[in-house]
GROMACS .gro file of C-alpha atoms in nm:
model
  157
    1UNK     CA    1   9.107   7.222   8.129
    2UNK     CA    2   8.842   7.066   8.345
    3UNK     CA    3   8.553   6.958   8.174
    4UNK     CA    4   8.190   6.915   8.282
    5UNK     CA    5   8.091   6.597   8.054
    6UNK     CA    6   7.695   6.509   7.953
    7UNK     CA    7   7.662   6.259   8.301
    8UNK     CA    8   7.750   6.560   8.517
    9UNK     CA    9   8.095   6.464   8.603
   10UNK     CA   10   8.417   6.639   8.537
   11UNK     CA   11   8.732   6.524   8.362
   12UNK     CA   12   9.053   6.720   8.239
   13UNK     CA   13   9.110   6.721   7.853
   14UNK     CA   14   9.329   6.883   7.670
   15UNK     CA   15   9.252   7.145   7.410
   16UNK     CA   16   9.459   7.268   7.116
   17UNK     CA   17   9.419   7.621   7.112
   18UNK     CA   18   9.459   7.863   6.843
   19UNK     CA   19   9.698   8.063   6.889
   20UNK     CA   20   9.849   7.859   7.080
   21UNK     CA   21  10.072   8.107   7.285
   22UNK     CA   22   9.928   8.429   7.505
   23UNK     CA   23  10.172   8.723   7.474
   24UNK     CA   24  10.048   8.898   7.810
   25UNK     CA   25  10.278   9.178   7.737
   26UNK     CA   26   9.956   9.312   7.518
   27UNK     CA   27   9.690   9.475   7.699
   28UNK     CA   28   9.375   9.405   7.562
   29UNK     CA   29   9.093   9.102   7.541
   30UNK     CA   30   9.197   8.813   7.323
   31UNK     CA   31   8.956   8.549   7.246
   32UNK     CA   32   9.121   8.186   7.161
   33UNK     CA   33   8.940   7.916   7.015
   34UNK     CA   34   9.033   7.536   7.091
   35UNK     CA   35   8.934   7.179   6.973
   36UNK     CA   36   8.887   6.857   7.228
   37UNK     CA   37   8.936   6.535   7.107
   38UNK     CA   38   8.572   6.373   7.054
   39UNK     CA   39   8.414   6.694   7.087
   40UNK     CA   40   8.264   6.822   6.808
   41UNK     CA   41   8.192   7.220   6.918
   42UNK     CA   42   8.450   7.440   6.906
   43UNK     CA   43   8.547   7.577   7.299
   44UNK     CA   44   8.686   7.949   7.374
   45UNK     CA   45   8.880   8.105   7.600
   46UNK     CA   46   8.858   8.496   7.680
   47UNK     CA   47   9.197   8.632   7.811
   48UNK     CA   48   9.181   8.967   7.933
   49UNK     CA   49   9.519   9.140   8.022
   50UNK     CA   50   9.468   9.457   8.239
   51UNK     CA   51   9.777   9.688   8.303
   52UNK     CA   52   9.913   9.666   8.623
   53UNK     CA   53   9.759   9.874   8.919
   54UNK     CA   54   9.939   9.938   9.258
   55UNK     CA   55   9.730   9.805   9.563
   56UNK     CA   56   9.834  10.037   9.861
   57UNK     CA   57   9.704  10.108  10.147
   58UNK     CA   58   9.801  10.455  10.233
   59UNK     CA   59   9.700  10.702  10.483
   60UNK     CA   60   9.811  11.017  10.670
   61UNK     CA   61   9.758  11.147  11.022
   62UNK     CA   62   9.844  11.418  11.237
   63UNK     CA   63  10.046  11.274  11.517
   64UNK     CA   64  10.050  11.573  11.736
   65UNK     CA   65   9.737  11.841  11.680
   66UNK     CA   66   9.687  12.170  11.870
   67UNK     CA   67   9.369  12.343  11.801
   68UNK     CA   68   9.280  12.139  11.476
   69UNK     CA   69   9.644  12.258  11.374
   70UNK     CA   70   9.918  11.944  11.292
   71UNK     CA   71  10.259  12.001  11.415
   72UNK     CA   72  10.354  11.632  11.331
   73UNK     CA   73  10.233  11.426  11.016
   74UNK     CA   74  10.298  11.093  10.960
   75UNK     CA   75  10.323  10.961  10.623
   76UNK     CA   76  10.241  10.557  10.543
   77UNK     CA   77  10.239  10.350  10.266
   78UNK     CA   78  10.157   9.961  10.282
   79UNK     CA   79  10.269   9.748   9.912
   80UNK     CA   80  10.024   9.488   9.923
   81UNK     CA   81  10.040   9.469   9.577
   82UNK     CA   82  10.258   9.203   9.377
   83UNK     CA   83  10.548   9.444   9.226
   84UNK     CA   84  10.784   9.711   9.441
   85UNK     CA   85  10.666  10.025   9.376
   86UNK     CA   86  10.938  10.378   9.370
   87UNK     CA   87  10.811  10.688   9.521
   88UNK     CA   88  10.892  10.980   9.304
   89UNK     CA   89  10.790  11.277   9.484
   90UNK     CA   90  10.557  11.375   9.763
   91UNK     CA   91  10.349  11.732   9.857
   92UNK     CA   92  10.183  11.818  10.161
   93UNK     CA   93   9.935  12.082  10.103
   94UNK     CA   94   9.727  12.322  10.325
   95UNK     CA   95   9.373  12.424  10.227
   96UNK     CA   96   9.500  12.356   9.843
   97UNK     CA   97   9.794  12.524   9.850
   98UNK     CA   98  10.147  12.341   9.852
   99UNK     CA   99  10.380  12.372  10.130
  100UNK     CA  100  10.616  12.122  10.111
  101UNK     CA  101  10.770  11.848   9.836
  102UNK     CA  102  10.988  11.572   9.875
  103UNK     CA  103  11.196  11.480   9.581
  104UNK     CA  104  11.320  11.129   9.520
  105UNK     CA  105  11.674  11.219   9.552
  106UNK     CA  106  11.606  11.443   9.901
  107UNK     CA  107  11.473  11.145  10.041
  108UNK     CA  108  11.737  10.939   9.963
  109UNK     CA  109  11.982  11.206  10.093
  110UNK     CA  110  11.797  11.139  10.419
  111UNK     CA  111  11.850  10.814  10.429
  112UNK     CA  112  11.470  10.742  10.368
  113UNK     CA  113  11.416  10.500  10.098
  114UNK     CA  114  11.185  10.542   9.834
  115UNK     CA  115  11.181  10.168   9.700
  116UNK     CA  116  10.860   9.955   9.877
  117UNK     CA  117  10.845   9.607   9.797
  118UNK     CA  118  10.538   9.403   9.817
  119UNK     CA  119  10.432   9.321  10.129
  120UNK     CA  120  10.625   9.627  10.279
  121UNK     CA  121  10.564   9.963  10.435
  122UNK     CA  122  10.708  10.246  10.457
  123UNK     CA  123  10.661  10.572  10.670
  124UNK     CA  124  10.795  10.913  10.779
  125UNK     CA  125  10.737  11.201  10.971
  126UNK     CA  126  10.754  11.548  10.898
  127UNK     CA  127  10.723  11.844  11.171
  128UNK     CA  128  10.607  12.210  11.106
  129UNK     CA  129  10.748  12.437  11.329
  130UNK     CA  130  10.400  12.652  11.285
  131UNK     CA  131  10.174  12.391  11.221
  132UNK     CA  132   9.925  12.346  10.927
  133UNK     CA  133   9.524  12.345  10.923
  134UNK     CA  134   9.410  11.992  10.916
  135UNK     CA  135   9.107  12.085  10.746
  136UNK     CA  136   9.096  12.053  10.376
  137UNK     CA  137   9.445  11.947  10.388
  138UNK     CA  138   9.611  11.669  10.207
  139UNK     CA  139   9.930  11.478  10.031
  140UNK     CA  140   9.988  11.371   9.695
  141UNK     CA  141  10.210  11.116   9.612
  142UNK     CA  142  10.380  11.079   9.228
  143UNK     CA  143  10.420  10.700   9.246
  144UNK     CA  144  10.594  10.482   9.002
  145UNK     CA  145  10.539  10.100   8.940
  146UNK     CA  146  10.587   9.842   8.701
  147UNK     CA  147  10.716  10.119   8.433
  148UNK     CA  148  10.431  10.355   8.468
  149UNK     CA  149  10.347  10.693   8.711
  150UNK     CA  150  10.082  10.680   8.976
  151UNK     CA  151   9.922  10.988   9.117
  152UNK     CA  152   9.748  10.928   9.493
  153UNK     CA  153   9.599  11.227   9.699
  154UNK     CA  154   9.509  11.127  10.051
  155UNK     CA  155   9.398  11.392  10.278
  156UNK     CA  156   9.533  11.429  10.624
  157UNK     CA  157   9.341  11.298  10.915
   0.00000   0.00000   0.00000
């Protein structure tokens, strides 16, 4: 590590730390203590291991709108996040109540992927033959990353 020393300079020593491995697998806050050669204190280290969250950028609009009514929404997703990241399922609703889902495997029978890598986006349209109200309208997406589910709602612009 880099170590500030009593004339103001810095040097890198080693430390022996105890433990001496980090299982990161655990999440949690482990504190480690270590020793420096000609150092009398003892020096610590705080590791804290967060689970993984997705970091997307994700938004909705209504491509073409008649009278605050969308006949066209687009759907986008950007990974800028460090693992892919599966979608599982997706709902448009109106006002609160659901109007359309999007399995996994419908998707894929679409030939729309549902795999987003980092540093990827992804994106689809859907078209309502009626229309729905814009207003108070929105889509969730069931997410999955890493091992775990995510749950997003963005509304629809």
């Amino acid at each position: 590590v880099t170590a500030t020393m009593s004339n103001g300079t810095n040097r890198e020593v080693e430390v022996a730390w105890n433990p001496n491995k980090a299982d990161t697998t655990i999440i949690g806050t482990t504190i480690f203590e270590g020793a420096v050669i000609g150092y009398d204190e003892v020096v610590k280290l705080t590791l804290n291991v967060q689970k993984y969250q997705p970091k997307l950028n994700m938004y909705n609009y209504s491509s073409v709108t008649i009278n605050n009514v969308c006949k066209q929404l687009s759907l986008n997703i950007q990974n800028i996040g460090t693992k892919p990241v599966t979608i599982n399922k997706i709902e448009v609703y109106e006002q609160g109540n659901l109007v359309s889902t999007y399995t996994s495997s419908q998707l894929l029978d679409n030939n729309i992927g549902t795999n987003i890598t980092p540093s990827e986006s992804w994106g689809m349209s859907l078209n309502f033959k009626f229309g729905i109200w814009i207003d108070n309208s929105y889509v969730k997406y069931y997410l999955e990353s890493d091992g775990s589910p995510y749950e997003y709602t963005v509304d629809i612009k």
